[in-house]
């Protein structure tokens, strides 16, 4: 089976914390015998990809990621529009030469927009995997809610990586949305576990994604 994945983020190396489960998901598809192609934006100054199935398109002269752009700032809005347009062009080009059996869009926007454009132009069916911000941020804003609904409504399948998120996506799209967890492959444990210093000072264990966008570094 030939599967094209359109995603806003794809990690460039093992140290990149940008949605690392996406690479593991693609590796699992490859191991199952699927032919995979990934379309994702290029971010200047990042390392070279290690995976042969990744195709990156240049969308703006900026080191910001799409999720960091504010639609209320004219310069950011201009870059976001450029990303949507260039991503759509790259998506149509990939579909034309790769000829996938199906497209999977990770996030309803903007990846779902690219998949929907490919569906309308070439008739390739697409599925959407909702991952949070597409439904809980863009899907709640009046000027984008209707378009997120349209992207989900035209998809052949809808998935979400949480039960509550799936329920919200189903209510928004007025169609069923199945639960599909996002998982990643954990690195092996060290052969020798590090010893606790036991010096009397308090220590805290944090399990999660350490990113300023998630608020932890702002506490």
PDB file of C-alpha atoms in Angstrom:
ATOM      1  CA  UNK A   1       0.000   0.000   0.000  1.00  0.00           C
ATOM      2  CA  UNK A   2       1.237   3.470  -0.868  1.00  0.00           C
ATOM      3  CA  UNK A   3       0.606   6.026   1.883  1.00  0.00           C
ATOM      4  CA  UNK A   4       1.403   9.734   1.810  1.00  0.00           C
ATOM      5  CA  UNK A   5       1.562  11.544   5.150  1.00  0.00           C
ATOM      6  CA  UNK A   6       1.097  15.297   5.283  1.00  0.00           C
ATOM      7  CA  UNK A   7       2.250  16.695   8.609  1.00  0.00           C
ATOM      8  CA  UNK A   8       3.024  20.098  10.093  1.00  0.00           C
ATOM      9  CA  UNK A   9       6.001  18.686  11.986  1.00  0.00           C
ATOM     10  CA  UNK A  10       8.472  15.847  11.499  1.00  0.00           C
ATOM     11  CA  UNK A  11      11.611  15.413  13.635  1.00  0.00           C
ATOM     12  CA  UNK A  12      14.876  15.961  11.803  1.00  0.00           C
ATOM     13  CA  UNK A  13      17.045  13.931  14.190  1.00  0.00           C
ATOM     14  CA  UNK A  14      16.956  11.997  17.456  1.00  0.00           C
ATOM     15  CA  UNK A  15      17.337  15.212  19.460  1.00  0.00           C
ATOM     16  CA  UNK A  16      14.347  16.958  17.885  1.00  0.00           C
ATOM     17  CA  UNK A  17      11.318  16.954  20.202  1.00  0.00           C
ATOM     18  CA  UNK A  18       8.922  17.918  17.403  1.00  0.00           C
ATOM     19  CA  UNK A  19       6.295  15.170  17.410  1.00  0.00           C
ATOM     20  CA  UNK A  20       8.768  12.252  17.621  1.00  0.00           C
ATOM     21  CA  UNK A  21       5.902   9.739  17.386  1.00  0.00           C
ATOM     22  CA  UNK A  22       5.434  10.696  13.718  1.00  0.00           C
ATOM     23  CA  UNK A  23       8.742   9.138  12.735  1.00  0.00           C
ATOM     24  CA  UNK A  24       8.009   5.997  14.751  1.00  0.00           C
ATOM     25  CA  UNK A  25       4.590   5.751  13.093  1.00  0.00           C
ATOM     26  CA  UNK A  26       6.174   6.001   9.636  1.00  0.00           C
ATOM     27  CA  UNK A  27       8.807   3.417  10.559  1.00  0.00           C
ATOM     28  CA  UNK A  28       6.054   1.035  11.685  1.00  0.00           C
ATOM     29  CA  UNK A  29       4.211   1.492   8.384  1.00  0.00           C
ATOM     30  CA  UNK A  30       7.448   0.831   6.497  1.00  0.00           C
ATOM     31  CA  UNK A  31       8.088  -2.329   8.535  1.00  0.00           C
ATOM     32  CA  UNK A  32       4.582  -3.537   7.634  1.00  0.00           C
ATOM     33  CA  UNK A  33       5.457  -3.316   3.951  1.00  0.00           C
ATOM     34  CA  UNK A  34       3.878   0.043   3.118  1.00  0.00           C
ATOM     35  CA  UNK A  35       5.566   2.499   0.798  1.00  0.00           C
ATOM     36  CA  UNK A  36       5.613   5.804   2.649  1.00  0.00           C
ATOM     37  CA  UNK A  37       6.191   9.403   1.625  1.00  0.00           C
ATOM     38  CA  UNK A  38       6.072  12.292   4.092  1.00  0.00           C
ATOM     39  CA  UNK A  39       5.443  15.908   3.161  1.00  0.00           C
ATOM     40  CA  UNK A  40       6.352  18.485   5.800  1.00  0.00           C
ATOM     41  CA  UNK A  41       7.690  22.068   5.968  1.00  0.00           C
ATOM     42  CA  UNK A  42      11.400  22.814   5.979  1.00  0.00           C
ATOM     43  CA  UNK A  43      12.769  24.876   8.837  1.00  0.00           C
ATOM     44  CA  UNK A  44      16.079  26.727   8.221  1.00  0.00           C
ATOM     45  CA  UNK A  45      19.065  25.834  10.337  1.00  0.00           C
ATOM     46  CA  UNK A  46      17.926  22.315  11.175  1.00  0.00           C
ATOM     47  CA  UNK A  47      19.850  19.079  10.649  1.00  0.00           C
ATOM     48  CA  UNK A  48      19.559  16.960   7.526  1.00  0.00           C
ATOM     49  CA  UNK A  49      16.843  14.301   7.540  1.00  0.00           C
ATOM     50  CA  UNK A  50      17.906  10.712   8.125  1.00  0.00           C
ATOM     51  CA  UNK A  51      14.777   9.143   6.591  1.00  0.00           C
ATOM     52  CA  UNK A  52      14.588   8.652   2.806  1.00  0.00           C
ATOM     53  CA  UNK A  53      10.798   9.009   2.692  1.00  0.00           C
ATOM     54  CA  UNK A  54      10.738  12.639   3.870  1.00  0.00           C
ATOM     55  CA  UNK A  55      10.141  15.507   1.436  1.00  0.00           C
ATOM     56  CA  UNK A  56      10.357  19.032   2.839  1.00  0.00           C
ATOM     57  CA  UNK A  57       9.158  22.170   1.117  1.00  0.00           C
ATOM     58  CA  UNK A  58      10.466  25.687   1.750  1.00  0.00           C
ATOM     59  CA  UNK A  59       7.640  27.976   2.817  1.00  0.00           C
ATOM     60  CA  UNK A  60       9.181  31.107   4.328  1.00  0.00           C
ATOM     61  CA  UNK A  61      12.492  32.620   5.349  1.00  0.00           C
ATOM     62  CA  UNK A  62      11.869  32.076   9.033  1.00  0.00           C
ATOM     63  CA  UNK A  63      13.144  29.855  11.832  1.00  0.00           C
ATOM     64  CA  UNK A  64       9.727  29.801  13.479  1.00  0.00           C
ATOM     65  CA  UNK A  65       7.530  26.721  13.229  1.00  0.00           C
ATOM     66  CA  UNK A  66       3.952  27.028  12.035  1.00  0.00           C
ATOM     67  CA  UNK A  67       2.510  26.591  15.519  1.00  0.00           C
ATOM     68  CA  UNK A  68       4.463  29.612  16.764  1.00  0.00           C
ATOM     69  CA  UNK A  69       2.938  32.020  14.259  1.00  0.00           C
ATOM     70  CA  UNK A  70       0.298  34.460  15.479  1.00  0.00           C
ATOM     71  CA  UNK A  71      -2.497  35.161  13.008  1.00  0.00           C
ATOM     72  CA  UNK A  72      -3.002  38.541  14.682  1.00  0.00           C
ATOM     73  CA  UNK A  73       0.412  39.806  13.543  1.00  0.00           C
ATOM     74  CA  UNK A  74       0.522  40.839   9.848  1.00  0.00           C
ATOM     75  CA  UNK A  75       4.029  39.470   9.240  1.00  0.00           C
ATOM     76  CA  UNK A  76       3.130  36.125  10.843  1.00  0.00           C
ATOM     77  CA  UNK A  77      -0.160  35.964   8.955  1.00  0.00           C
ATOM     78  CA  UNK A  78       1.704  36.518   5.690  1.00  0.00           C
ATOM     79  CA  UNK A  79       4.048  33.636   6.490  1.00  0.00           C
ATOM     80  CA  UNK A  80       1.142  31.383   7.459  1.00  0.00           C
ATOM     81  CA  UNK A  81      -0.616  32.100   4.157  1.00  0.00           C
ATOM     82  CA  UNK A  82       2.645  31.376   2.319  1.00  0.00           C
ATOM     83  CA  UNK A  83       2.953  28.062   4.167  1.00  0.00           C
ATOM     84  CA  UNK A  84      -0.578  27.038   3.233  1.00  0.00           C
ATOM     85  CA  UNK A  85      -0.108  27.934  -0.425  1.00  0.00           C
ATOM     86  CA  UNK A  86       3.344  26.389  -0.827  1.00  0.00           C
ATOM     87  CA  UNK A  87       2.266  23.292   1.074  1.00  0.00           C
ATOM     88  CA  UNK A  88      -0.694  22.864  -1.237  1.00  0.00           C
ATOM     89  CA  UNK A  89       1.538  23.177  -4.302  1.00  0.00           C
ATOM     90  CA  UNK A  90       3.984  20.634  -2.860  1.00  0.00           C
ATOM     91  CA  UNK A  91       1.116  18.287  -1.953  1.00  0.00           C
ATOM     92  CA  UNK A  92      -0.309  18.312  -5.470  1.00  0.00           C
ATOM     93  CA  UNK A  93       3.164  17.702  -6.885  1.00  0.00           C
ATOM     94  CA  UNK A  94       3.808  14.771  -4.524  1.00  0.00           C
ATOM     95  CA  UNK A  95       0.454  13.157  -5.272  1.00  0.00           C
ATOM     96  CA  UNK A  96       1.083  13.488  -9.019  1.00  0.00           C
ATOM     97  CA  UNK A  97       4.417  11.663  -9.004  1.00  0.00           C
ATOM     98  CA  UNK A  98       3.974   9.326  -6.008  1.00  0.00           C
ATOM     99  CA  UNK A  99       0.351   8.313  -6.707  1.00  0.00           C
ATOM    100  CA  UNK A 100      -0.590   7.214  -3.184  1.00  0.00           C
ATOM    101  CA  UNK A 101      -3.538   4.976  -2.396  1.00  0.00           C
ATOM    102  CA  UNK A 102      -4.461   7.271   0.482  1.00  0.00           C
ATOM    103  CA  UNK A 103      -3.246  10.407   2.205  1.00  0.00           C
ATOM    104  CA  UNK A 104      -3.105  10.696   6.004  1.00  0.00           C
ATOM    105  CA  UNK A 105      -3.119  14.269   7.300  1.00  0.00           C
ATOM    106  CA  UNK A 106      -1.700  14.816  10.771  1.00  0.00           C
ATOM    107  CA  UNK A 107      -3.649  17.773  12.130  1.00  0.00           C
ATOM    108  CA  UNK A 108      -6.717  19.083  10.306  1.00  0.00           C
ATOM    109  CA  UNK A 109      -4.929  22.360   9.575  1.00  0.00           C
ATOM    110  CA  UNK A 110      -2.931  23.012   7.546  1.00  0.00           C
ATOM    111  CA  UNK A 111      -2.137  19.374   6.630  1.00  0.00           C
ATOM    112  CA  UNK A 112      -5.793  18.512   6.218  1.00  0.00           C
ATOM    113  CA  UNK A 113      -6.190  21.461   3.852  1.00  0.00           C
ATOM    114  CA  UNK A 114      -3.376  20.091   1.679  1.00  0.00           C
ATOM    115  CA  UNK A 115      -4.940  16.617   1.703  1.00  0.00           C
ATOM    116  CA  UNK A 116      -8.359  18.015   0.827  1.00  0.00           C
ATOM    117  CA  UNK A 117      -6.849  19.965  -2.077  1.00  0.00           C
ATOM    118  CA  UNK A 118      -5.208  16.769  -3.371  1.00  0.00           C
ATOM    119  CA  UNK A 119      -8.505  14.925  -3.012  1.00  0.00           C
ATOM    120  CA  UNK A 120     -10.328  17.547  -5.055  1.00  0.00           C
ATOM    121  CA  UNK A 121      -7.614  17.723  -7.719  1.00  0.00           C
ATOM    122  CA  UNK A 122      -6.699  14.044  -8.095  1.00  0.00           C
ATOM    123  CA  UNK A 123      -9.439  12.117  -6.285  1.00  0.00           C
ATOM    124  CA  UNK A 124      -7.042  10.568  -3.757  1.00  0.00           C
ATOM    125  CA  UNK A 125      -8.963   9.765  -0.550  1.00  0.00           C
ATOM    126  CA  UNK A 126      -7.608  11.158   2.686  1.00  0.00           C
ATOM    127  CA  UNK A 127      -7.925  10.590   6.417  1.00  0.00           C
ATOM    128  CA  UNK A 128      -7.322  13.106   9.192  1.00  0.00           C
ATOM    129  CA  UNK A 129      -5.591  12.384  12.502  1.00  0.00           C
ATOM    130  CA  UNK A 130      -6.600  15.118  14.958  1.00  0.00           C
ATOM    131  CA  UNK A 131      -3.866  15.788  17.495  1.00  0.00           C
ATOM    132  CA  UNK A 132      -5.198  18.582  19.673  1.00  0.00           C
ATOM    133  CA  UNK A 133      -4.555  22.120  18.469  1.00  0.00           C
ATOM    134  CA  UNK A 134      -6.431  21.617  15.205  1.00  0.00           C
ATOM    135  CA  UNK A 135      -9.702  20.932  17.047  1.00  0.00           C
ATOM    136  CA  UNK A 136      -9.170  22.547  20.446  1.00  0.00           C
ATOM    137  CA  UNK A 137      -7.687  25.794  19.095  1.00  0.00           C
ATOM    138  CA  UNK A 138      -8.512  26.327  15.418  1.00  0.00           C
ATOM    139  CA  UNK A 139     -11.762  24.390  15.644  1.00  0.00           C
ATOM    140  CA  UNK A 140     -13.029  26.752  18.340  1.00  0.00           C
ATOM    141  CA  UNK A 141     -12.311  29.993  16.496  1.00  0.00           C
ATOM    142  CA  UNK A 142     -15.279  31.383  14.565  1.00  0.00           C
ATOM    143  CA  UNK A 143     -13.382  32.234  11.385  1.00  0.00           C
ATOM    144  CA  UNK A 144     -11.715  28.799  11.120  1.00  0.00           C
ATOM    145  CA  UNK A 145     -14.246  26.472  12.760  1.00  0.00           C
ATOM    146  CA  UNK A 146     -16.301  26.073   9.592  1.00  0.00           C
ATOM    147  CA  UNK A 147     -13.242  25.188   7.527  1.00  0.00           C
ATOM    148  CA  UNK A 148     -11.960  22.624  10.033  1.00  0.00           C
ATOM    149  CA  UNK A 149     -15.423  21.052   9.901  1.00  0.00           C
ATOM    150  CA  UNK A 150     -15.285  20.920   6.097  1.00  0.00           C
ATOM    151  CA  UNK A 151     -11.854  19.250   6.132  1.00  0.00           C
ATOM    152  CA  UNK A 152     -13.071  16.598   8.565  1.00  0.00           C
ATOM    153  CA  UNK A 153     -16.381  16.114   6.744  1.00  0.00           C
ATOM    154  CA  UNK A 154     -14.725  15.366   3.380  1.00  0.00           C
ATOM    155  CA  UNK A 155     -12.234  12.882   4.862  1.00  0.00           C
ATOM    156  CA  UNK A 156     -12.853   9.159   4.399  1.00  0.00           C
ATOM    157  CA  UNK A 157     -11.803   8.528   8.016  1.00  0.00           C
ATOM    158  CA  UNK A 158     -11.310  10.674  11.109  1.00  0.00           C
ATOM    159  CA  UNK A 159      -9.048   9.794  14.038  1.00  0.00           C
ATOM    160  CA  UNK A 160      -7.991  11.539  17.242  1.00  0.00           C
ATOM    161  CA  UNK A 161      -5.343  10.698  19.827  1.00  0.00           C
ATOM    162  CA  UNK A 162      -7.646  11.113  22.819  1.00  0.00           C
ATOM    163  CA  UNK A 163     -11.143   9.993  23.755  1.00  0.00           C
ATOM    164  CA  UNK A 164     -12.298  13.502  24.678  1.00  0.00           C
ATOM    165  CA  UNK A 165     -10.614  14.910  21.566  1.00  0.00           C
ATOM    166  CA  UNK A 166     -12.351  12.279  19.409  1.00  0.00           C
ATOM    167  CA  UNK A 167     -15.708  13.242  20.918  1.00  0.00           C
ATOM    168  CA  UNK A 168     -15.080  16.938  20.255  1.00  0.00           C
ATOM    169  CA  UNK A 169     -13.914  16.253  16.698  1.00  0.00           C
ATOM    170  CA  UNK A 170     -16.988  14.086  16.046  1.00  0.00           C
ATOM    171  CA  UNK A 171     -19.277  16.826  17.340  1.00  0.00           C
ATOM    172  CA  UNK A 172     -17.500  19.430  15.218  1.00  0.00           C
ATOM    173  CA  UNK A 173     -17.523  17.330  12.028  1.00  0.00           C
ATOM    174  CA  UNK A 174     -20.940  15.754  12.720  1.00  0.00           C
ATOM    175  CA  UNK A 175     -19.525  12.333  11.898  1.00  0.00           C
ATOM    176  CA  UNK A 176     -17.790   9.492  13.794  1.00  0.00           C
ATOM    177  CA  UNK A 177     -14.184   9.949  14.889  1.00  0.00           C
ATOM    178  CA  UNK A 178     -12.192   6.923  16.086  1.00  0.00           C
ATOM    179  CA  UNK A 179      -9.577   6.901  18.834  1.00  0.00           C
ATOM    180  CA  UNK A 180      -6.025   6.411  17.520  1.00  0.00           C
ATOM    181  CA  UNK A 181      -3.325   6.887  20.166  1.00  0.00           C
ATOM    182  CA  UNK A 182      -0.042   8.568  19.308  1.00  0.00           C
ATOM    183  CA  UNK A 183       2.780   6.418  20.631  1.00  0.00           C
ATOM    184  CA  UNK A 184       6.534   6.435  20.314  1.00  0.00           C
ATOM    185  CA  UNK A 185       9.271   3.844  20.677  1.00  0.00           C
ATOM    186  CA  UNK A 186      11.089   4.321  23.966  1.00  0.00           C
ATOM    187  CA  UNK A 187      14.873   4.163  24.064  1.00  0.00           C
ATOM    188  CA  UNK A 188      16.386   1.193  25.925  1.00  0.00           C
ATOM    189  CA  UNK A 189      17.187   1.655  29.587  1.00  0.00           C
ATOM    190  CA  UNK A 190      20.872   2.073  30.483  1.00  0.00           C
ATOM    191  CA  UNK A 191      22.608  -1.104  31.596  1.00  0.00           C
ATOM    192  CA  UNK A 192      23.607   0.555  34.847  1.00  0.00           C
ATOM    193  CA  UNK A 193      20.931   2.709  36.462  1.00  0.00           C
ATOM    194  CA  UNK A 194      22.163   6.095  37.741  1.00  0.00           C
ATOM    195  CA  UNK A 195      22.456   6.259  41.500  1.00  0.00           C
ATOM    196  CA  UNK A 196      20.456   8.725  43.528  1.00  0.00           C
ATOM    197  CA  UNK A 197      22.771  11.274  45.182  1.00  0.00           C
ATOM    198  CA  UNK A 198      20.852  11.000  48.498  1.00  0.00           C
ATOM    199  CA  UNK A 199      22.323  14.251  49.765  1.00  0.00           C
ATOM    200  CA  UNK A 200      19.202  15.302  51.611  1.00  0.00           C
ATOM    201  CA  UNK A 201      18.034  17.833  49.018  1.00  0.00           C
ATOM    202  CA  UNK A 202      14.557  17.476  47.421  1.00  0.00           C
ATOM    203  CA  UNK A 203      14.454  16.083  43.881  1.00  0.00           C
ATOM    204  CA  UNK A 204      11.536  16.081  41.450  1.00  0.00           C
ATOM    205  CA  UNK A 205      10.821  13.649  38.641  1.00  0.00           C
ATOM    206  CA  UNK A 206       9.145  15.112  35.569  1.00  0.00           C
ATOM    207  CA  UNK A 207       7.578  12.875  32.905  1.00  0.00           C
ATOM    208  CA  UNK A 208       6.397  14.805  29.887  1.00  0.00           C
ATOM    209  CA  UNK A 209       7.397  17.061  27.026  1.00  0.00           C
ATOM    210  CA  UNK A 210       9.668  19.840  28.244  1.00  0.00           C
ATOM    211  CA  UNK A 211       8.762  22.692  25.941  1.00  0.00           C
ATOM    212  CA  UNK A 212       8.057  26.365  26.573  1.00  0.00           C
ATOM    213  CA  UNK A 213       4.969  26.127  24.367  1.00  0.00           C
ATOM    214  CA  UNK A 214       3.534  23.600  26.823  1.00  0.00           C
ATOM    215  CA  UNK A 215       3.919  25.947  29.765  1.00  0.00           C
ATOM    216  CA  UNK A 216       6.226  23.844  31.946  1.00  0.00           C
ATOM    217  CA  UNK A 217       9.199  26.172  31.553  1.00  0.00           C
ATOM    218  CA  UNK A 218       7.016  29.146  32.471  1.00  0.00           C
ATOM    219  CA  UNK A 219       6.016  27.798  35.890  1.00  0.00           C
TER     220      UNK A 219
END
